[in-house]
C-alpha cells in the first residue's frame, strides 16, 4: 500500500462535550475513512465511518488522553496515530 493518510485534529486540547475537527489533508474524497478513538487502556471509545475530508466529532469523553487512528477502505493506511487531550 503506497498511500499515506495525512490528517490533523483541531483544537487540541478540547473540553469534554466540545467538538473536535478531523481533517484529511490529502484527497481521500469518496473513499471510506474510518476514525476510531481509544482511551489509554486501548478501549475504543468512538468509531465512525465517513467519506468527507472534514468531519466534526462531538465528544462525550471524560477528561484524559486519547489516541486517534484512521483507516481507509478497510485497510490500515500508513499514518501516525495522533493524541488528543480532553480537559474539564
PDB file of C-alpha atoms in Angstrom, residues 8-23 54-59 68 82-87:
ATOM      1  CA  UNK A   8      -4.950  16.860  11.548  1.00  0.00           C
ATOM      2  CA  UNK A   9      -7.092  17.183  14.632  1.00  0.00           C
ATOM      3  CA  UNK A  10      -8.096  20.611  15.976  1.00  0.00           C
ATOM      4  CA  UNK A  11      -8.426  22.062  18.528  1.00  0.00           C
ATOM      5  CA  UNK A  12      -6.240  20.111  20.893  1.00  0.00           C
ATOM      6  CA  UNK A  13      -6.775  20.061  23.849  1.00  0.00           C
ATOM      7  CA  UNK A  14     -10.563  20.174  23.905  1.00  0.00           C
ATOM      8  CA  UNK A  15     -13.118  20.403  26.686  1.00  0.00           C
ATOM      9  CA  UNK A  16     -15.351  17.406  27.300  1.00  0.00           C
ATOM     10  CA  UNK A  17     -18.549  17.896  25.291  1.00  0.00           C
ATOM     11  CA  UNK A  18     -16.931  20.149  22.676  1.00  0.00           C
ATOM     12  CA  UNK A  19     -16.465  19.235  19.026  1.00  0.00           C
ATOM     13  CA  UNK A  20     -13.103  18.383  17.531  1.00  0.00           C
ATOM     14  CA  UNK A  21     -12.441  18.638  13.792  1.00  0.00           C
ATOM     15  CA  UNK A  22     -10.836  15.736  11.956  1.00  0.00           C
ATOM     16  CA  UNK A  23      -9.460  16.974   8.620  1.00  0.00           C
ATOM     17  CA  UNK A  54     -13.654  17.100   7.097  1.00  0.00           C
ATOM     18  CA  UNK A  55     -15.856  15.928   9.946  1.00  0.00           C
ATOM     19  CA  UNK A  56     -16.710  17.301  13.355  1.00  0.00           C
ATOM     20  CA  UNK A  57     -16.628  14.848  16.212  1.00  0.00           C
ATOM     21  CA  UNK A  58     -18.732  15.830  19.233  1.00  0.00           C
ATOM     22  CA  UNK A  59     -17.053  14.238  22.215  1.00  0.00           C
ATOM     23  CA  UNK A  68      -6.993   8.650  17.196  1.00  0.00           C
ATOM     24  CA  UNK A  82      -2.495  11.182  16.962  1.00  0.00           C
ATOM     25  CA  UNK A  83      -3.120  12.015  20.585  1.00  0.00           C
ATOM     26  CA  UNK A  84      -5.885  14.311  21.797  1.00  0.00           C
ATOM     27  CA  UNK A  85      -6.295  15.655  25.288  1.00  0.00           C
ATOM     28  CA  UNK A  86      -9.753  16.159  26.798  1.00  0.00           C
ATOM     29  CA  UNK A  87      -9.953  18.549  29.740  1.00  0.00           C
TER      30      UNK A  87
END
